[in-house]
mmCIF file with all atom_site columns, C-alpha atoms in Angstrom:
data_model
loop_
_atom_site.group_PDB
_atom_site.id
_atom_site.type_symbol
_atom_site.label_atom_id
_atom_site.label_alt_id
_atom_site.label_comp_id
_atom_site.label_asym_id
_atom_site.label_entity_id
_atom_site.label_seq_id
_atom_site.pdbx_PDB_ins_code
_atom_site.Cartn_x
_atom_site.Cartn_y
_atom_site.Cartn_z
_atom_site.occupancy
_atom_site.B_iso_or_equiv
_atom_site.pdbx_formal_charge
_atom_site.auth_seq_id
_atom_site.auth_comp_id
_atom_site.auth_asym_id
_atom_site.auth_atom_id
_atom_site.pdbx_PDB_model_num
ATOM 1   C CA . ASP U 1 1   ? 9.697   -4.856  -15.875 1.00 0.00 ? 100 ASP U CA 1
ATOM 2   C CA . VAL U 1 2   ? 6.500   -4.944  -13.875 1.00 0.00 ? 101 VAL U CA 1
ATOM 3   C CA . GLN U 1 3   ? 4.431   -1.810  -14.461 1.00 0.00 ? 102 GLN U CA 1
ATOM 4   C CA . LEU U 1 4   ? 1.022   -0.685  -13.198 1.00 0.00 ? 103 LEU U CA 1
ATOM 5   C CA . MET U 1 5   ? -0.283  2.250   -15.147 1.00 0.00 ? 104 MET U CA 1
ATOM 6   C CA . GLN U 1 6   ? -3.307  4.023   -13.690 1.00 0.00 ? 105 GLN U CA 1
ATOM 7   C CA . SER U 1 7   ? -5.867  6.208   -15.339 1.00 0.00 ? 106 SER U CA 1
ATOM 8   C CA . GLY U 1 8   ? -5.765  9.954   -14.964 1.00 0.00 ? 107 GLY U CA 1
ATOM 9   C CA . ALA U 1 9   ? -7.128  12.283  -12.319 1.00 0.00 ? 108 ALA U CA 1
ATOM 10  C CA . GLU U 1 10  ? -10.908 12.745  -12.127 1.00 0.00 ? 109 GLU U CA 1
ATOM 11  C CA . VAL U 1 11  ? -13.138 15.571  -10.950 1.00 0.00 ? 110 VAL U CA 1
ATOM 12  C CA . LYS U 1 12  ? -16.713 14.473  -10.293 1.00 0.00 ? 111 LYS U CA 1
ATOM 13  C CA . LYS U 1 13  ? -19.847 15.683  -8.555  1.00 0.00 ? 112 LYS U CA 1
ATOM 14  C CA . PRO U 1 14  ? -21.490 13.938  -5.596  1.00 0.00 ? 113 PRO U CA 1
ATOM 15  C CA . GLY U 1 15  ? -23.791 11.181  -6.773  1.00 0.00 ? 114 GLY U CA 1
ATOM 16  C CA . GLU U 1 16  ? -21.937 10.542  -10.047 1.00 0.00 ? 115 GLU U CA 1
ATOM 17  C CA . SER U 1 17  ? -20.438 7.181   -10.931 1.00 0.00 ? 116 SER U CA 1
ATOM 18  C CA . LEU U 1 18  ? -16.857 6.498   -11.714 1.00 0.00 ? 117 LEU U CA 1
ATOM 19  C CA . ARG U 1 19  ? -14.523 3.633   -12.694 1.00 0.00 ? 118 ARG U CA 1
ATOM 20  C CA . ILE U 1 20  ? -10.783 4.051   -12.565 1.00 0.00 ? 119 ILE U CA 1
ATOM 21  C CA . SER U 1 21  ? -8.341  1.593   -14.124 1.00 0.00 ? 120 SER U CA 1
ATOM 22  C CA . CYS U 1 22  ? -4.973  -0.007  -13.579 1.00 0.00 ? 121 CYS U CA 1
ATOM 23  C CA . LYS U 1 23  ? -3.367  -1.518  -16.664 1.00 0.00 ? 122 LYS U CA 1
ATOM 24  C CA . THR U 1 24  ? -0.552  -3.940  -15.887 1.00 0.00 ? 123 THR U CA 1
ATOM 25  C CA . SER U 1 25  ? 2.376   -5.273  -17.882 1.00 0.00 ? 124 SER U CA 1
ATOM 26  C CA . GLY U 1 26  ? 5.582   -7.219  -17.397 1.00 0.00 ? 125 GLY U CA 1
ATOM 27  C CA . TYR U 1 27  ? 4.144   -10.225 -15.571 1.00 0.00 ? 126 TYR U CA 1
ATOM 28  C CA . THR U 1 28  ? 1.319   -12.840 -15.827 1.00 0.00 ? 127 THR U CA 1
ATOM 29  C CA . PHE U 1 29  ? -1.738  -10.815 -14.814 1.00 0.00 ? 128 PHE U CA 1
ATOM 30  C CA . ASN U 1 30  ? -3.887  -13.858 -14.021 1.00 0.00 ? 129 ASN U CA 1
ATOM 31  C CA . SER U 1 31  ? -1.489  -15.221 -11.508 1.00 0.00 ? 130 SER U CA 1
ATOM 32  C CA . TYR U 1 32  ? -1.266  -12.422 -8.950  1.00 0.00 ? 131 TYR U CA 1
ATOM 33  C CA . TRP U 1 33  ? -3.851  -10.770 -6.765  1.00 0.00 ? 132 TRP U CA 1
ATOM 34  C CA . ILE U 1 34  ? -4.169  -7.004  -7.429  1.00 0.00 ? 133 ILE U CA 1
ATOM 35  C CA . GLY U 1 35  ? -5.546  -4.579  -4.928  1.00 0.00 ? 134 GLY U CA 1
ATOM 36  C CA . TRP U 1 36  ? -6.371  -0.962  -4.164  1.00 0.00 ? 135 TRP U CA 1
ATOM 37  C CA . VAL U 1 37  ? -5.136  1.348   -1.416  1.00 0.00 ? 136 VAL U CA 1
ATOM 38  C CA . ARG U 1 38  ? -6.692  4.718   -0.480  1.00 0.00 ? 137 ARG U CA 1
ATOM 39  C CA . GLN U 1 39  ? -4.784  7.720   0.760   1.00 0.00 ? 138 GLN U CA 1
ATOM 40  C CA . MET U 1 40  ? -6.878  10.697  1.829   1.00 0.00 ? 139 MET U CA 1
ATOM 41  C CA . PRO U 1 41  ? -5.184  14.139  1.637   1.00 0.00 ? 140 PRO U CA 1
ATOM 42  C CA . GLY U 1 42  ? -2.430  14.395  4.163   1.00 0.00 ? 141 GLY U CA 1
ATOM 43  C CA . LYS U 1 43  ? -3.307  11.021  5.681   1.00 0.00 ? 142 LYS U CA 1
ATOM 44  C CA . GLY U 1 44  ? -1.988  7.469   5.801   1.00 0.00 ? 143 GLY U CA 1
ATOM 45  C CA . LEU U 1 45  ? -2.658  4.335   3.665   1.00 0.00 ? 144 LEU U CA 1
ATOM 46  C CA . GLU U 1 46  ? -5.845  2.337   3.930   1.00 0.00 ? 145 GLU U CA 1
ATOM 47  C CA . TRP U 1 47  ? -6.545  -1.053  2.374   1.00 0.00 ? 146 TRP U CA 1
ATOM 48  C CA . VAL U 1 48  ? -9.568  -1.106  0.142   1.00 0.00 ? 147 VAL U CA 1
ATOM 49  C CA . GLY U 1 49  ? -9.676  -4.621  -1.318  1.00 0.00 ? 148 GLY U CA 1
ATOM 50  C CA . ILE U 1 50  ? -8.265  -7.107  -3.703  1.00 0.00 ? 149 ILE U CA 1
ATOM 51  C CA . VAL U 1 51  ? -9.171  -9.254  -6.743  1.00 0.00 ? 150 VAL U CA 1
ATOM 52  C CA . TYR U 1 52  ? -7.689  -12.449 -8.224  1.00 0.00 ? 151 TYR U CA 1
ATOM 53  C CA . PRO U 1 53  ? -7.998  -11.921 -12.026 1.00 0.00 ? 152 PRO U CA 1
ATOM 54  C CA . ASP U 1 54  ? -8.009  -15.563 -12.946 1.00 0.00 ? 153 ASP U CA 1
ATOM 55  C CA . ASP U 1 55  ? -11.377 -16.299 -11.287 1.00 0.00 ? 154 ASP U CA 1
ATOM 56  C CA . SER U 1 56  ? -12.470 -12.792 -10.163 1.00 0.00 ? 155 SER U CA 1
ATOM 57  C CA . ASP U 1 57  ? -12.423 -13.806 -6.482  1.00 0.00 ? 156 ASP U CA 1
ATOM 58  C CA . THR U 1 58  ? -12.759 -10.461 -4.651  1.00 0.00 ? 157 THR U CA 1
ATOM 59  C CA . ARG U 1 59  ? -12.251 -9.493  -1.044  1.00 0.00 ? 158 ARG U CA 1
ATOM 60  C CA . TYR U 1 60  ? -12.965 -6.101  0.532   1.00 0.00 ? 159 TYR U CA 1
ATOM 61  C CA . SER U 1 61  ? -11.879 -4.358  3.725   1.00 0.00 ? 160 SER U CA 1
ATOM 62  C CA . PRO U 1 62  ? -14.927 -4.118  5.972   1.00 0.00 ? 161 PRO U CA 1
ATOM 63  C CA . SER U 1 63  ? -14.644 -0.312  5.732   1.00 0.00 ? 162 SER U CA 1
ATOM 64  C CA . PHE U 1 64  ? -15.132 -0.418  2.002   1.00 0.00 ? 163 PHE U CA 1
ATOM 65  C CA . GLN U 1 65  ? -17.531 -3.376  1.613   1.00 0.00 ? 164 GLN U CA 1
ATOM 66  C CA . GLY U 1 66  ? -20.592 -2.167  -0.286  1.00 0.00 ? 165 GLY U CA 1
ATOM 67  C CA . GLN U 1 67  ? -19.015 1.220   -1.044  1.00 0.00 ? 166 GLN U CA 1
ATOM 68  C CA . VAL U 1 68  ? -16.868 0.217   -4.054  1.00 0.00 ? 167 VAL U CA 1
ATOM 69  C CA . THR U 1 69  ? -16.591 -2.569  -6.574  1.00 0.00 ? 168 THR U CA 1
ATOM 70  C CA . ILE U 1 70  ? -13.286 -4.094  -7.594  1.00 0.00 ? 169 ILE U CA 1
ATOM 71  C CA . SER U 1 71  ? -13.013 -6.120  -10.812 1.00 0.00 ? 170 SER U CA 1
ATOM 72  C CA . ALA U 1 72  ? -10.475 -7.324  -13.402 1.00 0.00 ? 171 ALA U CA 1
ATOM 73  C CA . ASP U 1 73  ? -10.488 -7.948  -17.172 1.00 0.00 ? 172 ASP U CA 1
ATOM 74  C CA . LYS U 1 74  ? -8.034  -10.703 -17.977 1.00 0.00 ? 173 LYS U CA 1
ATOM 75  C CA . SER U 1 75  ? -8.151  -10.006 -21.717 1.00 0.00 ? 174 SER U CA 1
ATOM 76  C CA . ILE U 1 76  ? -6.507  -6.604  -21.268 1.00 0.00 ? 175 ILE U CA 1
ATOM 77  C CA . SER U 1 77  ? -4.623  -7.162  -18.001 1.00 0.00 ? 176 SER U CA 1
ATOM 78  C CA . THR U 1 78  ? -6.504  -4.357  -16.284 1.00 0.00 ? 177 THR U CA 1
ATOM 79  C CA . ALA U 1 79  ? -7.994  -3.971  -12.863 1.00 0.00 ? 178 ALA U CA 1
ATOM 80  C CA . TYR U 1 80  ? -10.756 -1.559  -11.930 1.00 0.00 ? 179 TYR U CA 1
ATOM 81  C CA . LEU U 1 81  ? -12.104 0.280   -8.910  1.00 0.00 ? 180 LEU U CA 1
ATOM 82  C CA . GLU U 1 82  ? -15.660 1.565   -9.268  1.00 0.00 ? 181 GLU U CA 1
ATOM 83  C CA . TRP U 1 83  ? -18.159 3.736   -7.434  1.00 0.00 ? 182 TRP U CA 1
ATOM 84  C CA . SER U 1 84  ? -21.855 3.882   -8.270  1.00 0.00 ? 183 SER U CA 1
ATOM 85  C CA . SER U 1 85  ? -22.574 7.078   -6.318  1.00 0.00 ? 184 SER U CA 1
ATOM 86  C CA . LEU U 1 86  ? -19.618 9.186   -5.244  1.00 0.00 ? 185 LEU U CA 1
ATOM 87  C CA . LYS U 1 87  ? -19.484 11.163  -2.054  1.00 0.00 ? 186 LYS U CA 1
ATOM 88  C CA . ALA U 1 88  ? -17.216 14.070  -1.117  1.00 0.00 ? 187 ALA U CA 1
ATOM 89  C CA . SER U 1 89  ? -15.521 11.764  1.381   1.00 0.00 ? 188 SER U CA 1
ATOM 90  C CA . ASP U 1 90  ? -14.326 9.593   -1.510  1.00 0.00 ? 189 ASP U CA 1
ATOM 91  C CA . SER U 1 91  ? -11.934 12.340  -2.523  1.00 0.00 ? 190 SER U CA 1
ATOM 92  C CA . ALA U 1 92  ? -8.467  10.812  -2.223  1.00 0.00 ? 191 ALA U CA 1
ATOM 93  C CA . MET U 1 93  ? -5.542  9.310   -4.060  1.00 0.00 ? 192 MET U CA 1
ATOM 94  C CA . TYR U 1 94  ? -6.083  5.691   -4.976  1.00 0.00 ? 193 TYR U CA 1
ATOM 95  C CA . PHE U 1 95  ? -3.195  3.371   -5.657  1.00 0.00 ? 194 PHE U CA 1
ATOM 96  C CA . CYS U 1 96  ? -3.377  -0.020  -7.415  1.00 0.00 ? 195 CYS U CA 1
ATOM 97  C CA . VAL U 1 97  ? -0.941  -2.522  -6.061  1.00 0.00 ? 196 VAL U CA 1
ATOM 98  C CA . ARG U 1 98  ? 0.153   -6.041  -6.864  1.00 0.00 ? 197 ARG U CA 1
ATOM 99  C CA . ARG U 1 99  ? 0.243   -8.659  -4.181  1.00 0.00 ? 198 ARG U CA 1
ATOM 100 C CA . ASP U 1 100 ? 3.336   -10.867 -4.296  1.00 0.00 ? 199 ASP U CA 1
ATOM 101 C CA . SER U 1 101 ? 3.018   -14.655 -3.936  1.00 0.00 ? 200 SER U CA 1
ATOM 102 C CA . GLY U 1 102 ? 4.491   -14.074 -0.468  1.00 0.00 ? 201 GLY U CA 1
ATOM 103 C CA . TRP U 1 103 ? 1.334   -12.031 0.320   1.00 0.00 ? 202 TRP U CA 1
ATOM 104 C CA . PHE U 1 104 ? 3.030   -8.609  0.782   1.00 0.00 ? 203 PHE U CA 1
ATOM 105 C CA . LEU U 1 105 ? 2.395   -5.790  -1.662  1.00 0.00 ? 204 LEU U CA 1
ATOM 106 C CA . ASP U 1 106 ? 5.307   -5.338  -4.031  1.00 0.00 ? 205 ASP U CA 1
ATOM 107 C CA . PHE U 1 107 ? 4.593   -3.140  -7.047  1.00 0.00 ? 206 PHE U CA 1
ATOM 108 C CA . TRP U 1 108 ? 2.492   0.034   -6.946  1.00 0.00 ? 207 TRP U CA 1
ATOM 109 C CA . GLY U 1 109 ? 0.845   2.206   -9.551  1.00 0.00 ? 208 GLY U CA 1
ATOM 110 C CA . HIS U 1 110 ? 1.518   5.919   -9.502  1.00 0.00 ? 209 HIS U CA 1
ATOM 111 C CA . GLY U 1 111 ? -1.920  6.718   -8.111  1.00 0.00 ? 210 GLY U CA 1
ATOM 112 C CA . THR U 1 112 ? -5.148  8.273   -9.409  1.00 0.00 ? 211 THR U CA 1
ATOM 113 C CA . LEU U 1 113 ? -6.445  11.419  -7.693  1.00 0.00 ? 212 LEU U CA 1
ATOM 114 C CA . ILE U 1 114 ? -10.250 11.583  -7.270  1.00 0.00 ? 213 ILE U CA 1
ATOM 115 C CA . THR U 1 115 ? -11.874 14.859  -6.332  1.00 0.00 ? 214 THR U CA 1
ATOM 116 C CA . VAL U 1 116 ? -15.542 14.872  -5.587  1.00 0.00 ? 215 VAL U CA 1
ATOM 117 C CA . SER U 1 117 ? -17.020 18.354  -5.183  1.00 0.00 ? 216 SER U CA 1
ATOM 118 C CA . SER U 1 118 ? -20.269 20.070  -6.003  1.00 0.00 ? 217 SER U CA 1
ATOM 119 C CA . GLU M 2 1   ? -9.115  -6.517  12.995  1.00 0.00 ? 138 GLU M CA 1
ATOM 120 C CA . LYS M 2 2   ? -5.438  -6.202  13.635  1.00 0.00 ? 139 LYS M CA 1
ATOM 121 C CA . VAL M 2 3   ? -4.371  -2.668  14.584  1.00 0.00 ? 140 VAL M CA 1
ATOM 122 C CA . MET M 2 4   ? -0.868  -1.566  13.717  1.00 0.00 ? 141 MET M CA 1
ATOM 123 C CA . THR M 2 5   ? 0.637   1.281   15.810  1.00 0.00 ? 142 THR M CA 1
ATOM 124 C CA . GLN M 2 6   ? 3.718   3.146   14.641  1.00 0.00 ? 143 GLN M CA 1
ATOM 125 C CA . SER M 2 7   ? 5.871   5.285   16.842  1.00 0.00 ? 144 SER M CA 1
ATOM 126 C CA . PRO M 2 8   ? 6.963   7.944   16.968  1.00 0.00 ? 145 PRO M CA 1
ATOM 127 C CA . ALA M 2 9   ? 4.678   9.897   14.641  1.00 0.00 ? 146 ALA M CA 1
ATOM 128 C CA . THR M 2 10  ? 7.585   12.154  13.746  1.00 0.00 ? 147 THR M CA 1
ATOM 129 C CA . LEU M 2 11  ? 11.286  11.481  14.160  1.00 0.00 ? 148 LEU M CA 1
ATOM 130 C CA . SER M 2 12  ? 13.743  14.404  13.788  1.00 0.00 ? 149 SER M CA 1
ATOM 131 C CA . VAL M 2 13  ? 17.150  13.135  12.772  1.00 0.00 ? 150 VAL M CA 1
ATOM 132 C CA . SER M 2 14  ? 20.368  14.675  11.498  1.00 0.00 ? 151 SER M CA 1
ATOM 133 C CA . PRO M 2 15  ? 21.931  13.327  8.290   1.00 0.00 ? 152 PRO M CA 1
ATOM 134 C CA . GLY M 2 16  ? 24.346  10.573  9.090   1.00 0.00 ? 153 GLY M CA 1
ATOM 135 C CA . ASP M 2 17  ? 22.555  9.635   12.266  1.00 0.00 ? 154 ASP M CA 1
ATOM 136 C CA . ARG M 2 18  ? 20.862  6.317   12.955  1.00 0.00 ? 155 ARG M CA 1
ATOM 137 C CA . ALA M 2 19  ? 17.042  6.161   13.046  1.00 0.00 ? 156 ALA M CA 1
ATOM 138 C CA . THR M 2 20  ? 14.867  3.449   14.618  1.00 0.00 ? 157 THR M CA 1
ATOM 139 C CA . LEU M 2 21  ? 11.173  3.300   13.802  1.00 0.00 ? 158 LEU M CA 1
ATOM 140 C CA . SER M 2 22  ? 8.777   1.092   15.674  1.00 0.00 ? 159 SER M CA 1
ATOM 141 C CA . CYS M 2 23  ? 5.662   -0.818  14.624  1.00 0.00 ? 160 CYS M CA 1
ATOM 142 C CA . ARG M 2 24  ? 3.493   -2.748  17.113  1.00 0.00 ? 161 ARG M CA 1
ATOM 143 C CA . ALA M 2 25  ? 0.627   -5.129  16.252  1.00 0.00 ? 162 ALA M CA 1
ATOM 144 C CA . SER M 2 26  ? -2.443  -5.623  18.431  1.00 0.00 ? 163 SER M CA 1
ATOM 145 C CA . GLN M 2 27  ? -1.894  -9.352  18.044  1.00 0.00 ? 164 GLN M CA 1
ATOM 146 C CA . SER M 2 28  ? 0.803   -11.525 16.616  1.00 0.00 ? 165 SER M CA 1
ATOM 147 C CA . VAL M 2 29  ? 1.381   -11.296 12.876  1.00 0.00 ? 166 VAL M CA 1
ATOM 148 C CA . TYR M 2 30  ? 4.344   -13.719 13.050  1.00 0.00 ? 167 TYR M CA 1
ATOM 149 C CA . SER M 2 31  ? 6.795   -12.346 10.467  1.00 0.00 ? 168 SER M CA 1
ATOM 150 C CA . ASN M 2 32  ? 4.154   -11.176 7.994   1.00 0.00 ? 169 ASN M CA 1
ATOM 151 C CA . LEU M 2 33  ? 5.247   -7.558  8.200   1.00 0.00 ? 170 LEU M CA 1
ATOM 152 C CA . ALA M 2 34  ? 6.478   -5.206  5.476   1.00 0.00 ? 171 ALA M CA 1
ATOM 153 C CA . TRP M 2 35  ? 7.892   -1.675  5.492   1.00 0.00 ? 172 TRP M CA 1
ATOM 154 C CA . TYR M 2 36  ? 7.323   1.011   2.845   1.00 0.00 ? 173 TYR M CA 1
ATOM 155 C CA . GLN M 2 37  ? 8.820   4.435   2.174   1.00 0.00 ? 174 GLN M CA 1
ATOM 156 C CA . GLN M 2 38  ? 6.725   7.224   0.717   1.00 0.00 ? 175 GLN M CA 1
ATOM 157 C CA . LYS M 2 39  ? 8.057   10.506  -0.540  1.00 0.00 ? 176 LYS M CA 1
ATOM 158 C CA . PRO M 2 40  ? 5.732   13.505  -1.293  1.00 0.00 ? 177 PRO M CA 1
ATOM 159 C CA . GLY M 2 41  ? 3.844   13.073  -4.507  1.00 0.00 ? 178 GLY M CA 1
ATOM 160 C CA . GLN M 2 42  ? 5.042   9.478   -4.981  1.00 0.00 ? 179 GLN M CA 1
ATOM 161 C CA . ALA M 2 43  ? 3.631   6.041   -4.513  1.00 0.00 ? 180 ALA M CA 1
ATOM 162 C CA . PRO M 2 44  ? 4.951   3.968   -1.617  1.00 0.00 ? 181 PRO M CA 1
ATOM 163 C CA . ARG M 2 45  ? 8.025   1.865   -2.296  1.00 0.00 ? 182 ARG M CA 1
ATOM 164 C CA . LEU M 2 46  ? 8.606   -1.568  -0.729  1.00 0.00 ? 183 LEU M CA 1
ATOM 165 C CA . LEU M 2 47  ? 11.686  -1.646  1.487   1.00 0.00 ? 184 LEU M CA 1
ATOM 166 C CA . ILE M 2 48  ? 11.391  -4.744  3.742   1.00 0.00 ? 185 ILE M CA 1
ATOM 167 C CA . TYR M 2 49  ? 9.187   -7.850  3.685   1.00 0.00 ? 186 TYR M CA 1
ATOM 168 C CA . SER M 2 50  ? 8.924   -10.912 6.002   1.00 0.00 ? 187 SER M CA 1
ATOM 169 C CA . ALA M 2 51  ? 10.005  -8.490  8.706   1.00 0.00 ? 188 ALA M CA 1
ATOM 170 C CA . SER M 2 52  ? 13.679  -8.527  7.818   1.00 0.00 ? 189 SER M CA 1
ATOM 171 C CA . THR M 2 53  ? 14.232  -9.160  4.075   1.00 0.00 ? 190 THR M CA 1
ATOM 172 C CA . ARG M 2 54  ? 15.328  -6.221  2.006   1.00 0.00 ? 191 ARG M CA 1
ATOM 173 C CA . ALA M 2 55  ? 13.479  -5.802  -1.297  1.00 0.00 ? 192 ALA M CA 1
ATOM 174 C CA . THR M 2 56  ? 15.445  -5.694  -4.541  1.00 0.00 ? 193 THR M CA 1
ATOM 175 C CA . GLY M 2 57  ? 17.547  -2.633  -4.858  1.00 0.00 ? 194 GLY M CA 1
ATOM 176 C CA . VAL M 2 58  ? 17.108  -1.358  -1.276  1.00 0.00 ? 195 VAL M CA 1
ATOM 177 C CA . PRO M 2 59  ? 20.383  -0.088  0.264   1.00 0.00 ? 196 PRO M CA 1
ATOM 178 C CA . ALA M 2 60  ? 21.917  -2.100  3.034   1.00 0.00 ? 197 ALA M CA 1
ATOM 179 C CA . ARG M 2 61  ? 21.568  0.809   5.498   1.00 0.00 ? 198 ARG M CA 1
ATOM 180 C CA . PHE M 2 62  ? 17.879  -0.232  5.793   1.00 0.00 ? 199 PHE M CA 1
ATOM 181 C CA . SER M 2 63  ? 17.249  -3.206  8.029   1.00 0.00 ? 200 SER M CA 1
ATOM 182 C CA . GLY M 2 64  ? 14.174  -4.708  9.609   1.00 0.00 ? 201 GLY M CA 1
ATOM 183 C CA . SER M 2 65  ? 13.845  -6.749  12.770  1.00 0.00 ? 202 SER M CA 1
ATOM 184 C CA . GLY M 2 66  ? 11.299  -8.320  15.062  1.00 0.00 ? 203 GLY M CA 1
ATOM 185 C CA . SER M 2 67  ? 8.577   -10.938 14.922  1.00 0.00 ? 204 SER M CA 1
ATOM 186 C CA . GLY M 2 68  ? 5.273   -11.571 16.627  1.00 0.00 ? 205 GLY M CA 1
ATOM 187 C CA . ALA M 2 69  ? 3.903   -8.123  17.509  1.00 0.00 ? 206 ALA M CA 1
ATOM 188 C CA . GLU M 2 70  ? 6.984   -5.957  17.823  1.00 0.00 ? 207 GLU M CA 1
ATOM 189 C CA . PHE M 2 71  ? 8.962   -4.735  14.814  1.00 0.00 ? 208 PHE M CA 1
ATOM 190 C CA . ASN M 2 72  ? 11.625  -2.129  14.038  1.00 0.00 ? 209 ASN M CA 1
ATOM 191 C CA . LEU M 2 73  ? 12.968  -0.506  10.896  1.00 0.00 ? 210 LEU M CA 1
ATOM 192 C CA . THR M 2 74  ? 16.441  0.890   11.340  1.00 0.00 ? 211 THR M CA 1
ATOM 193 C CA . ILE M 2 75  ? 18.242  3.203   8.961   1.00 0.00 ? 212 ILE M CA 1
ATOM 194 C CA . SER M 2 76  ? 21.852  3.021   9.989   1.00 0.00 ? 213 SER M CA 1
ATOM 195 C CA . SER M 2 77  ? 23.102  6.353   8.588   1.00 0.00 ? 214 SER M CA 1
ATOM 196 C CA . LEU M 2 78  ? 20.446  8.688   7.186   1.00 0.00 ? 215 LEU M CA 1
ATOM 197 C CA . GLN M 2 79  ? 21.002  10.073  3.770   1.00 0.00 ? 216 GLN M CA 1
ATOM 198 C CA . SER M 2 80  ? 19.202  13.124  2.391   1.00 0.00 ? 217 SER M CA 1
ATOM 199 C CA . GLU M 2 81  ? 17.008  10.902  0.197   1.00 0.00 ? 218 GLU M CA 1
ATOM 200 C CA . ASP M 2 82  ? 15.794  8.969   3.251   1.00 0.00 ? 219 ASP M CA 1
ATOM 201 C CA . PHE M 2 83  ? 13.686  11.759  4.679   1.00 0.00 ? 220 PHE M CA 1
ATOM 202 C CA . ALA M 2 84  ? 10.212  10.519  4.066   1.00 0.00 ? 221 ALA M CA 1
ATOM 203 C CA . VAL M 2 85  ? 7.200   8.872   5.629   1.00 0.00 ? 222 VAL M CA 1
ATOM 204 C CA . TYR M 2 86  ? 7.517   5.189   6.518   1.00 0.00 ? 223 TYR M CA 1
ATOM 205 C CA . TYR M 2 87  ? 4.574   2.751   6.861   1.00 0.00 ? 224 TYR M CA 1
ATOM 206 C CA . CYS M 2 88  ? 4.438   -0.773  8.204   1.00 0.00 ? 225 CYS M CA 1
ATOM 207 C CA . LEU M 2 89  ? 1.939   -3.252  6.822   1.00 0.00 ? 226 LEU M CA 1
ATOM 208 C CA . GLN M 2 90  ? 0.751   -6.537  8.300   1.00 0.00 ? 227 GLN M CA 1
ATOM 209 C CA . TYR M 2 91  ? -0.311  -9.213  5.842   1.00 0.00 ? 228 TYR M CA 1
ATOM 210 C CA . LYS M 2 92  ? -0.892  -12.223 8.125   1.00 0.00 ? 229 LYS M CA 1
ATOM 211 C CA . ASN M 2 93  ? -4.544  -11.908 7.239   1.00 0.00 ? 230 ASN M CA 1
ATOM 212 C CA . TRP M 2 94  ? -3.945  -11.767 3.526   1.00 0.00 ? 231 TRP M CA 1
ATOM 213 C CA . ALA M 2 95  ? -7.452  -10.655 2.640   1.00 0.00 ? 232 ALA M CA 1
ATOM 214 C CA . GLU M 2 96  ? -7.573  -7.848  5.203   1.00 0.00 ? 233 GLU M CA 1
ATOM 215 C CA . LEU M 2 97  ? -4.286  -5.988  5.250   1.00 0.00 ? 234 LEU M CA 1
ATOM 216 C CA . THR M 2 98  ? -3.605  -3.293  7.833   1.00 0.00 ? 235 THR M CA 1
ATOM 217 C CA . PHE M 2 99  ? -1.222  -0.370  7.602   1.00 0.00 ? 236 PHE M CA 1
ATOM 218 C CA . GLY M 2 100 ? 0.289   1.520   10.478  1.00 0.00 ? 237 GLY M CA 1
ATOM 219 C CA . GLY M 2 101 ? -0.347  5.196   10.697  1.00 0.00 ? 238 GLY M CA 1
ATOM 220 C CA . GLY M 2 102 ? 3.155   6.128   9.530   1.00 0.00 ? 239 GLY M CA 1
ATOM 221 C CA . THR M 2 103 ? 6.317   7.728   10.895  1.00 0.00 ? 240 THR M CA 1
ATOM 222 C CA . LYS M 2 104 ? 7.587   10.891  9.265   1.00 0.00 ? 241 LYS M CA 1
ATOM 223 C CA . VAL M 2 105 ? 11.420  11.127  9.312   1.00 0.00 ? 242 VAL M CA 1
ATOM 224 C CA . GLU M 2 106 ? 12.369  14.766  9.084   1.00 0.00 ? 243 GLU M CA 1
ATOM 225 C CA . ILE M 2 107 ? 15.607  16.708  9.098   1.00 0.00 ? 244 ILE M CA 1
ATOM 226 C CA . LYS M 2 108 ? 16.677  17.887  12.500  1.00 0.00 ? 245 LYS M CA 1
#
């Protein structure tokens, strides 16, 4: 079975750095794009960006370009979403998601809740 | 950027009734449209892709229709477990996906 297991909830202060992870199993990690989706409290879903693990080709939503870094480690079938300097407005649930070969998003992680507060 | 508009924002329906949710794109996305269901505290679940193809394990009461810029998700007879928020997603531009704002289906 395809599984995407995300790292646990984080509480951070503004200006701190953070990397959250999404460890996958049950499929060939290198062969599928894997992306991230943000959901702010009580709000809808927003596309963050995506990475192709085989060659690390990465694409970002214009809204998130320069704000986060997406990466992947083929050796451990894990994708990452990283911030160098968190802001309170980064507080949200972040889901990792696999992109099917048909381009839609099929499998989702359970989400990682990020709280940024002084 | 393609904008996806869902309507209504909230739909009040009685169990057993039919519900029709709408998703409109600002420009054609052909059939590159998926629907997701999200329950409180859970990740979204894929229901429909390619506008009308049910994902594995999705009950037949869920159906998708439309192409181009107008799409519908129909739930033929609402069950208690169907009360949730539903999102559409366009993936025509595969590197810049866009979600609709969501429709909450609530018990009338």
